């Protein structure tokens, strides 16, 4: 791996962790509501991705499709509403676990066979998710957890829909742009509850333009220098980065349950990914 690839990969992982931190900070510490945050995030992401596509050398037409746009919108909306009642670290762990497990289940439905240690990995990851949600003083909100799981499944579907796309930047730009009229429907449904202030708007625009739009562009630039197992495994760092940053920057507590569940979920998924790419 070259220094350029390493740097781009590190920046992309920080951007992905930043999405959770910005969303949680906005919904906890500012007056913006989830629908407004989602709308501004998608708009800023669409604008920045379109500009990046327009500025680059070579083809600049947007791609993507309405299925991808619907999956993207579902992820973004469920993500925002979930972070009303979830800490950044717990939310990122639930999101990442749901993304990976949904993609693994899809592979099984399509006929993929599991190595024995992959089965152990799935059981371990699922057990970690269950342990995180067992009743207790540090149990995350069930409704918020289910919303974050929905966000994860939607992002897993988005990833599967885009698998093998020859121009991921063009596809992502097109999907962000197509998500805006879908977002308008949610805006109308939530019209009476829309509210924001300057801090909330800044958080949302940073989330959409910087950690989403530019973050995805950086990730796509890093991918050609990564092997498949490296690209899959490096994303295991995102929930850990988010939990640590949430503790340092947002004052969130790192509970024993969160640490133990995180190790189980991420360790289990790591087993599945390693043996999948060896096959």
mmCIF file of C-alpha atoms in Angstrom:
data_model
loop_
_atom_site.group_PDB
_atom_site.id
_atom_site.type_symbol
_atom_site.label_atom_id
_atom_site.label_comp_id
_atom_site.label_asym_id
_atom_site.label_seq_id
_atom_site.Cartn_x
_atom_site.Cartn_y
_atom_site.Cartn_z
ATOM 1 C CA UNK A 1 0.000 0.000 0.000
ATOM 2 C CA UNK A 2 1.469 3.370 -1.001
ATOM 3 C CA UNK A 3 1.597 6.382 1.315
ATOM 4 C CA UNK A 4 -1.009 8.119 -0.903
ATOM 5 C CA UNK A 5 -3.434 5.205 -0.539
ATOM 6 C CA UNK A 6 -2.826 5.029 3.208
ATOM 7 C CA UNK A 7 -3.463 8.756 3.613
ATOM 8 C CA UNK A 8 -6.624 8.714 1.480
ATOM 9 C CA UNK A 9 -7.949 5.680 3.348
ATOM 10 C CA UNK A 10 -7.336 7.295 6.739
ATOM 11 C CA UNK A 11 -9.066 10.506 5.636
ATOM 12 C CA UNK A 12 -12.047 8.545 4.301
ATOM 13 C CA UNK A 13 -12.468 6.618 7.569
ATOM 14 C CA UNK A 14 -12.303 9.879 9.539
ATOM 15 C CA UNK A 15 -14.953 11.344 7.238
ATOM 16 C CA UNK A 16 -17.263 8.348 7.727
ATOM 17 C CA UNK A 17 -16.871 8.585 11.501
ATOM 18 C CA UNK A 18 -17.480 12.336 11.205
ATOM 19 C CA UNK A 19 -20.948 11.731 9.778
ATOM 20 C CA UNK A 20 -22.087 10.124 13.021
ATOM 21 C CA UNK A 21 -20.428 12.783 15.173
ATOM 22 C CA UNK A 22 -21.903 15.700 13.217
ATOM 23 C CA UNK A 23 -25.390 14.227 13.144
ATOM 24 C CA UNK A 24 -25.406 13.397 16.853
ATOM 25 C CA UNK A 25 -23.982 16.814 17.782
ATOM 26 C CA UNK A 26 -26.555 18.591 15.621
ATOM 27 C CA UNK A 27 -29.564 16.737 17.006
ATOM 28 C CA UNK A 28 -28.368 16.892 20.617
ATOM 29 C CA UNK A 29 -26.855 20.364 20.828
ATOM 30 C CA UNK A 30 -28.661 22.466 18.217
ATOM 31 C CA UNK A 31 -32.284 23.167 17.349
ATOM 32 C CA UNK A 32 -32.368 21.409 13.982
ATOM 33 C CA UNK A 33 -34.875 18.575 13.486
ATOM 34 C CA UNK A 34 -34.032 15.238 11.765
ATOM 35 C CA UNK A 35 -35.961 16.014 8.556
ATOM 36 C CA UNK A 36 -34.221 19.367 8.082
ATOM 37 C CA UNK A 37 -30.836 17.801 8.848
ATOM 38 C CA UNK A 38 -31.454 15.057 6.280
ATOM 39 C CA UNK A 39 -32.619 17.531 3.625
ATOM 40 C CA UNK A 40 -29.606 19.806 4.059
ATOM 41 C CA UNK A 41 -27.211 16.848 4.167
ATOM 42 C CA UNK A 42 -28.563 15.376 0.927
ATOM 43 C CA UNK A 43 -28.633 18.773 -0.796
ATOM 44 C CA UNK A 44 -25.055 19.616 0.216
ATOM 45 C CA UNK A 45 -23.872 16.151 -0.783
ATOM 46 C CA UNK A 46 -25.583 16.386 -4.168
ATOM 47 C CA UNK A 47 -24.078 19.821 -4.839
ATOM 48 C CA UNK A 48 -20.521 18.893 -3.851
ATOM 49 C CA UNK A 49 -20.573 15.577 -5.745
ATOM 50 C CA UNK A 50 -21.944 17.290 -8.865
ATOM 51 C CA UNK A 51 -19.208 19.924 -8.640
ATOM 52 C CA UNK A 52 -16.516 17.259 -8.206
ATOM 53 C CA UNK A 53 -17.893 15.399 -11.210
ATOM 54 C CA UNK A 54 -17.976 18.595 -13.280
ATOM 55 C CA UNK A 55 -14.428 19.570 -12.317
ATOM 56 C CA UNK A 56 -12.758 16.245 -12.989
ATOM 57 C CA UNK A 57 -11.170 15.275 -16.268
ATOM 58 C CA UNK A 58 -13.088 12.829 -18.436
ATOM 59 C CA UNK A 59 -16.842 11.974 -18.468
ATOM 60 C CA UNK A 60 -18.881 14.210 -16.179
ATOM 61 C CA UNK A 61 -22.448 12.955 -16.643
ATOM 62 C CA UNK A 62 -24.278 11.751 -13.535
ATOM 63 C CA UNK A 63 -25.300 8.105 -13.377
ATOM 64 C CA UNK A 64 -27.109 6.060 -10.712
ATOM 65 C CA UNK A 65 -30.786 5.096 -10.640
ATOM 66 C CA UNK A 66 -33.969 5.578 -8.633
ATOM 67 C CA UNK A 67 -33.493 2.332 -6.664
ATOM 68 C CA UNK A 68 -30.150 3.602 -5.438
ATOM 69 C CA UNK A 69 -31.661 7.000 -4.637
ATOM 70 C CA UNK A 70 -34.449 5.401 -2.570
ATOM 71 C CA UNK A 71 -31.936 3.275 -0.639
ATOM 72 C CA UNK A 72 -29.751 6.342 -0.054
ATOM 73 C CA UNK A 73 -32.703 8.413 1.176
ATOM 74 C CA UNK A 74 -33.885 5.612 3.496
ATOM 75 C CA UNK A 75 -30.405 5.336 4.995
ATOM 76 C CA UNK A 76 -30.020 9.106 5.479
ATOM 77 C CA UNK A 77 -33.483 9.660 6.980
ATOM 78 C CA UNK A 78 -33.384 6.658 9.343
ATOM 79 C CA UNK A 79 -29.827 7.629 10.357
ATOM 80 C CA UNK A 80 -30.931 11.140 11.331
ATOM 81 C CA UNK A 81 -34.016 10.081 13.291
ATOM 82 C CA UNK A 82 -32.051 7.339 15.094
ATOM 83 C CA UNK A 83 -29.469 9.835 16.339
ATOM 84 C CA UNK A 84 -32.118 11.716 18.288
ATOM 85 C CA UNK A 85 -31.736 9.051 20.987
ATOM 86 C CA UNK A 86 -28.419 7.250 20.325
ATOM 87 C CA UNK A 87 -24.861 8.112 21.291
ATOM 88 C CA UNK A 88 -22.509 8.448 18.332
ATOM 89 C CA UNK A 89 -20.494 5.323 19.168
ATOM 90 C CA UNK A 90 -23.472 3.021 19.749
ATOM 91 C CA UNK A 91 -25.138 4.326 16.601
ATOM 92 C CA UNK A 92 -22.058 3.740 14.437
ATOM 93 C CA UNK A 93 -21.674 0.221 15.831
ATOM 94 C CA UNK A 94 -25.313 -0.637 15.125
ATOM 95 C CA UNK A 95 -25.098 0.910 11.663
ATOM 96 C CA UNK A 96 -21.910 -0.896 10.688
ATOM 97 C CA UNK A 97 -23.125 -4.223 12.102
ATOM 98 C CA UNK A 98 -26.414 -3.969 10.220
ATOM 99 C CA UNK A 99 -24.665 -3.022 6.956
ATOM 100 C CA UNK A 100 -22.279 -5.953 7.034
ATOM 101 C CA UNK A 101 -24.739 -8.549 8.343
ATOM 102 C CA UNK A 102 -27.369 -7.592 5.756
ATOM 103 C CA UNK A 103 -24.822 -7.992 2.960
ATOM 104 C CA UNK A 104 -23.685 -11.333 4.376
ATOM 105 C CA UNK A 105 -27.295 -12.575 4.565
ATOM 106 C CA UNK A 106 -27.850 -11.471 0.962
ATOM 107 C CA UNK A 107 -24.813 -13.487 -0.078
ATOM 108 C CA UNK A 108 -26.216 -16.557 1.684
ATOM 109 C CA UNK A 109 -29.560 -16.142 -0.067
ATOM 110 C CA UNK A 110 -27.675 -15.991 -3.376
ATOM 111 C CA UNK A 111 -26.014 -19.317 -2.645
ATOM 112 C CA UNK A 112 -22.686 -18.386 -1.058
ATOM 113 C CA UNK A 113 -21.280 -21.068 1.231
ATOM 114 C CA UNK A 114 -19.760 -20.359 4.619
ATOM 115 C CA UNK A 115 -16.485 -21.609 6.020
ATOM 116 C CA UNK A 116 -16.879 -23.027 9.552
ATOM 117 C CA UNK A 117 -15.116 -20.006 11.082
ATOM 118 C CA UNK A 118 -17.364 -17.670 9.069
ATOM 119 C CA UNK A 119 -20.352 -19.273 10.809
ATOM 120 C CA UNK A 120 -18.639 -18.660 14.149
ATOM 121 C CA UNK A 121 -18.111 -15.051 13.071
ATOM 122 C CA UNK A 122 -21.787 -14.499 12.202
ATOM 123 C CA UNK A 123 -22.913 -16.003 15.529
ATOM 124 C CA UNK A 124 -20.385 -13.841 17.384
ATOM 125 C CA UNK A 125 -21.465 -10.643 15.593
ATOM 126 C CA UNK A 126 -25.167 -11.366 16.070
ATOM 127 C CA UNK A 127 -24.532 -12.153 19.746
ATOM 128 C CA UNK A 128 -22.773 -8.811 20.121
ATOM 129 C CA UNK A 129 -25.773 -6.975 18.677
ATOM 130 C CA UNK A 130 -28.138 -8.836 21.020
ATOM 131 C CA UNK A 131 -25.886 -8.122 24.015
ATOM 132 C CA UNK A 132 -25.846 -4.414 23.161
ATOM 133 C CA UNK A 133 -29.653 -4.311 23.196
ATOM 134 C CA UNK A 134 -30.295 -6.416 26.313
ATOM 135 C CA UNK A 135 -32.150 -4.524 29.073
ATOM 136 C CA UNK A 136 -29.905 -2.544 31.402
ATOM 137 C CA UNK A 137 -28.948 0.951 32.493
ATOM 138 C CA UNK A 138 -26.837 1.522 29.356
ATOM 139 C CA UNK A 139 -29.236 -0.045 26.850
ATOM 140 C CA UNK A 140 -29.726 2.150 23.758
ATOM 141 C CA UNK A 141 -33.280 3.191 22.883
ATOM 142 C CA UNK A 142 -34.982 0.249 21.146
ATOM 143 C CA UNK A 143 -36.867 2.402 18.624
ATOM 144 C CA UNK A 144 -33.716 4.360 17.783
ATOM 145 C CA UNK A 145 -31.730 1.120 17.501
ATOM 146 C CA UNK A 146 -34.283 -0.322 15.081
ATOM 147 C CA UNK A 147 -34.115 2.860 13.010
ATOM 148 C CA UNK A 148 -30.323 2.621 12.877
ATOM 149 C CA UNK A 149 -30.602 -1.040 11.880
ATOM 150 C CA UNK A 150 -32.933 0.053 9.073
ATOM 151 C CA UNK A 151 -30.345 2.643 8.032
ATOM 152 C CA UNK A 152 -27.721 -0.092 7.952
ATOM 153 C CA UNK A 153 -29.861 -2.428 5.859
ATOM 154 C CA UNK A 154 -30.602 0.436 3.452
ATOM 155 C CA UNK A 155 -26.893 1.247 3.132
ATOM 156 C CA UNK A 156 -26.165 -2.442 2.584
ATOM 157 C CA UNK A 157 -28.769 -2.465 -0.200
ATOM 158 C CA UNK A 158 -27.252 0.710 -1.643
ATOM 159 C CA UNK A 159 -23.815 -0.921 -1.658
ATOM 160 C CA UNK A 160 -25.140 -4.058 -3.353
ATOM 161 C CA UNK A 161 -26.999 -1.999 -5.972
ATOM 162 C CA UNK A 162 -23.784 -0.136 -6.761
ATOM 163 C CA UNK A 163 -21.518 -3.186 -6.801
ATOM 164 C CA UNK A 164 -19.467 -3.262 -9.977
ATOM 165 C CA UNK A 165 -20.481 0.260 -11.015
ATOM 166 C CA UNK A 166 -17.828 1.457 -13.497
ATOM 167 C CA UNK A 167 -17.999 5.067 -12.256
ATOM 168 C CA UNK A 168 -18.956 5.146 -8.555
ATOM 169 C CA UNK A 169 -18.533 8.922 -8.239
ATOM 170 C CA UNK A 170 -20.986 9.561 -11.094
ATOM 171 C CA UNK A 171 -23.413 6.997 -9.669
ATOM 172 C CA UNK A 172 -23.245 8.491 -6.174
ATOM 173 C CA UNK A 173 -23.736 12.023 -7.525
ATOM 174 C CA UNK A 174 -26.773 10.886 -9.525
ATOM 175 C CA UNK A 175 -28.269 9.060 -6.563
ATOM 176 C CA UNK A 176 -27.826 12.079 -4.270
ATOM 177 C CA UNK A 177 -29.507 14.316 -6.865
ATOM 178 C CA UNK A 178 -32.391 11.854 -7.351
ATOM 179 C CA UNK A 179 -32.887 11.613 -3.576
ATOM 180 C CA UNK A 180 -33.896 15.277 -3.356
ATOM 181 C CA UNK A 181 -37.471 14.939 -4.720
ATOM 182 C CA UNK A 182 -37.953 11.920 -2.435
ATOM 183 C CA UNK A 183 -36.731 14.076 0.439
ATOM 184 C CA UNK A 184 -39.293 16.726 -0.502
ATOM 185 C CA UNK A 185 -42.057 14.239 0.371
ATOM 186 C CA UNK A 186 -40.638 13.761 3.871
ATOM 187 C CA UNK A 187 -40.309 17.534 4.178
ATOM 188 C CA UNK A 188 -44.004 17.972 3.438
ATOM 189 C CA UNK A 189 -44.979 15.257 5.930
ATOM 190 C CA UNK A 190 -42.799 16.826 8.639
ATOM 191 C CA UNK A 191 -43.647 20.431 7.726
ATOM 192 C CA UNK A 192 -45.129 21.376 11.093
ATOM 193 C CA UNK A 193 -42.076 20.122 12.972
ATOM 194 C CA UNK A 194 -39.355 21.701 10.843
ATOM 195 C CA UNK A 195 -36.950 23.892 12.801
ATOM 196 C CA UNK A 196 -33.305 24.854 12.691
ATOM 197 C CA UNK A 197 -30.728 27.369 13.842
ATOM 198 C CA UNK A 198 -27.383 28.429 12.428
ATOM 199 C CA UNK A 199 -25.405 25.773 14.331
ATOM 200 C CA UNK A 200 -27.680 22.991 13.104
ATOM 201 C CA UNK A 201 -27.460 24.196 9.513
ATOM 202 C CA UNK A 202 -23.647 24.274 9.686
ATOM 203 C CA UNK A 203 -23.526 20.731 11.096
ATOM 204 C CA UNK A 204 -25.840 19.463 8.341
ATOM 205 C CA UNK A 205 -23.958 21.188 5.525
ATOM 206 C CA UNK A 206 -20.627 19.864 6.826
ATOM 207 C CA UNK A 207 -22.097 16.376 7.041
ATOM 208 C CA UNK A 208 -23.406 16.518 3.489
ATOM 209 C CA UNK A 209 -20.674 18.460 1.734
ATOM 210 C CA UNK A 210 -17.536 17.445 3.643
ATOM 211 C CA UNK A 211 -17.917 14.080 5.384
ATOM 212 C CA UNK A 212 -20.376 12.654 2.829
ATOM 213 C CA UNK A 213 -19.635 14.265 -0.549
ATOM 214 C CA UNK A 214 -15.881 14.798 -0.275
ATOM 215 C CA UNK A 215 -15.539 11.770 2.016
ATOM 216 C CA UNK A 216 -17.009 9.445 -0.618
ATOM 217 C CA UNK A 217 -14.841 10.996 -3.339
ATOM 218 C CA UNK A 218 -11.716 10.383 -1.210
ATOM 219 C CA UNK A 219 -12.794 6.785 -0.580
ATOM 220 C CA UNK A 220 -13.286 6.104 -4.281
ATOM 221 C CA UNK A 221 -9.826 7.552 -4.941
ATOM 222 C CA UNK A 222 -8.345 5.199 -2.322
ATOM 223 C CA UNK A 223 -10.126 2.029 -3.493
ATOM 224 C CA UNK A 224 -7.944 1.272 -6.551
ATOM 225 C CA UNK A 225 -4.927 0.970 -4.234
ATOM 226 C CA UNK A 226 -6.641 -1.434 -1.819
ATOM 227 C CA UNK A 227 -7.152 -5.169 -2.102
ATOM 228 C CA UNK A 228 -10.738 -6.333 -1.533
ATOM 229 C CA UNK A 229 -9.997 -7.667 1.972
ATOM 230 C CA UNK A 230 -8.199 -4.427 2.873
ATOM 231 C CA UNK A 231 -11.121 -2.283 1.677
ATOM 232 C CA UNK A 232 -13.617 -4.365 3.645
ATOM 233 C CA UNK A 233 -11.522 -4.736 6.795
ATOM 234 C CA UNK A 234 -10.403 -1.105 7.124
ATOM 235 C CA UNK A 235 -14.015 -0.054 7.597
ATOM 236 C CA UNK A 236 -13.982 -1.953 10.901
ATOM 237 C CA UNK A 237 -12.170 1.099 12.259
ATOM 238 C CA UNK A 238 -15.129 3.447 11.757
ATOM 239 C CA UNK A 239 -17.225 2.460 14.825
ATOM 240 C CA UNK A 240 -14.088 2.451 16.986
ATOM 241 C CA UNK A 241 -13.051 5.906 15.753
ATOM 242 C CA UNK A 242 -16.583 7.173 16.298
ATOM 243 C CA UNK A 243 -16.813 5.804 19.841
ATOM 244 C CA UNK A 244 -13.438 7.289 20.811
ATOM 245 C CA UNK A 245 -14.224 10.652 19.216
ATOM 246 C CA UNK A 246 -17.689 10.653 20.786
ATOM 247 C CA UNK A 247 -16.088 10.175 24.184
ATOM 248 C CA UNK A 248 -13.467 12.880 23.633
ATOM 249 C CA UNK A 249 -15.503 15.478 21.735
ATOM 250 C CA UNK A 250 -19.102 14.896 22.845
ATOM 251 C CA UNK A 251 -18.529 13.668 26.379
ATOM 252 C CA UNK A 252 -20.197 10.307 25.743
ATOM 253 C CA UNK A 253 -19.371 7.405 28.052
ATOM 254 C CA UNK A 254 -17.519 4.297 26.865
ATOM 255 C CA UNK A 255 -19.433 1.647 28.801
ATOM 256 C CA UNK A 256 -18.187 -1.890 29.340
ATOM 257 C CA UNK A 257 -21.205 -3.187 27.439
ATOM 258 C CA UNK A 258 -20.436 -1.027 24.402
ATOM 259 C CA UNK A 259 -16.780 -2.110 24.367
ATOM 260 C CA UNK A 260 -17.608 -5.824 24.762
ATOM 261 C CA UNK A 261 -20.398 -5.735 22.184
ATOM 262 C CA UNK A 262 -18.190 -3.782 19.796
ATOM 263 C CA UNK A 263 -15.382 -6.326 20.049
ATOM 264 C CA UNK A 264 -17.836 -9.175 19.425
ATOM 265 C CA UNK A 265 -19.525 -7.501 16.446
ATOM 266 C CA UNK A 266 -16.378 -6.271 14.750
ATOM 267 C CA UNK A 267 -14.390 -9.409 15.537
ATOM 268 C CA UNK A 268 -17.150 -11.619 14.161
ATOM 269 C CA UNK A 269 -17.438 -9.600 10.972
ATOM 270 C CA UNK A 270 -13.649 -9.636 10.578
ATOM 271 C CA UNK A 271 -13.743 -13.454 10.634
ATOM 272 C CA UNK A 272 -16.431 -13.537 7.947
ATOM 273 C CA UNK A 273 -14.597 -11.065 5.718
ATOM 274 C CA UNK A 274 -11.195 -12.723 6.020
ATOM 275 C CA UNK A 275 -12.394 -16.178 5.069
ATOM 276 C CA UNK A 276 -14.740 -14.839 2.403
ATOM 277 C CA UNK A 277 -11.851 -13.225 0.525
ATOM 278 C CA UNK A 278 -9.630 -16.293 0.988
ATOM 279 C CA UNK A 279 -12.228 -18.459 -0.757
#
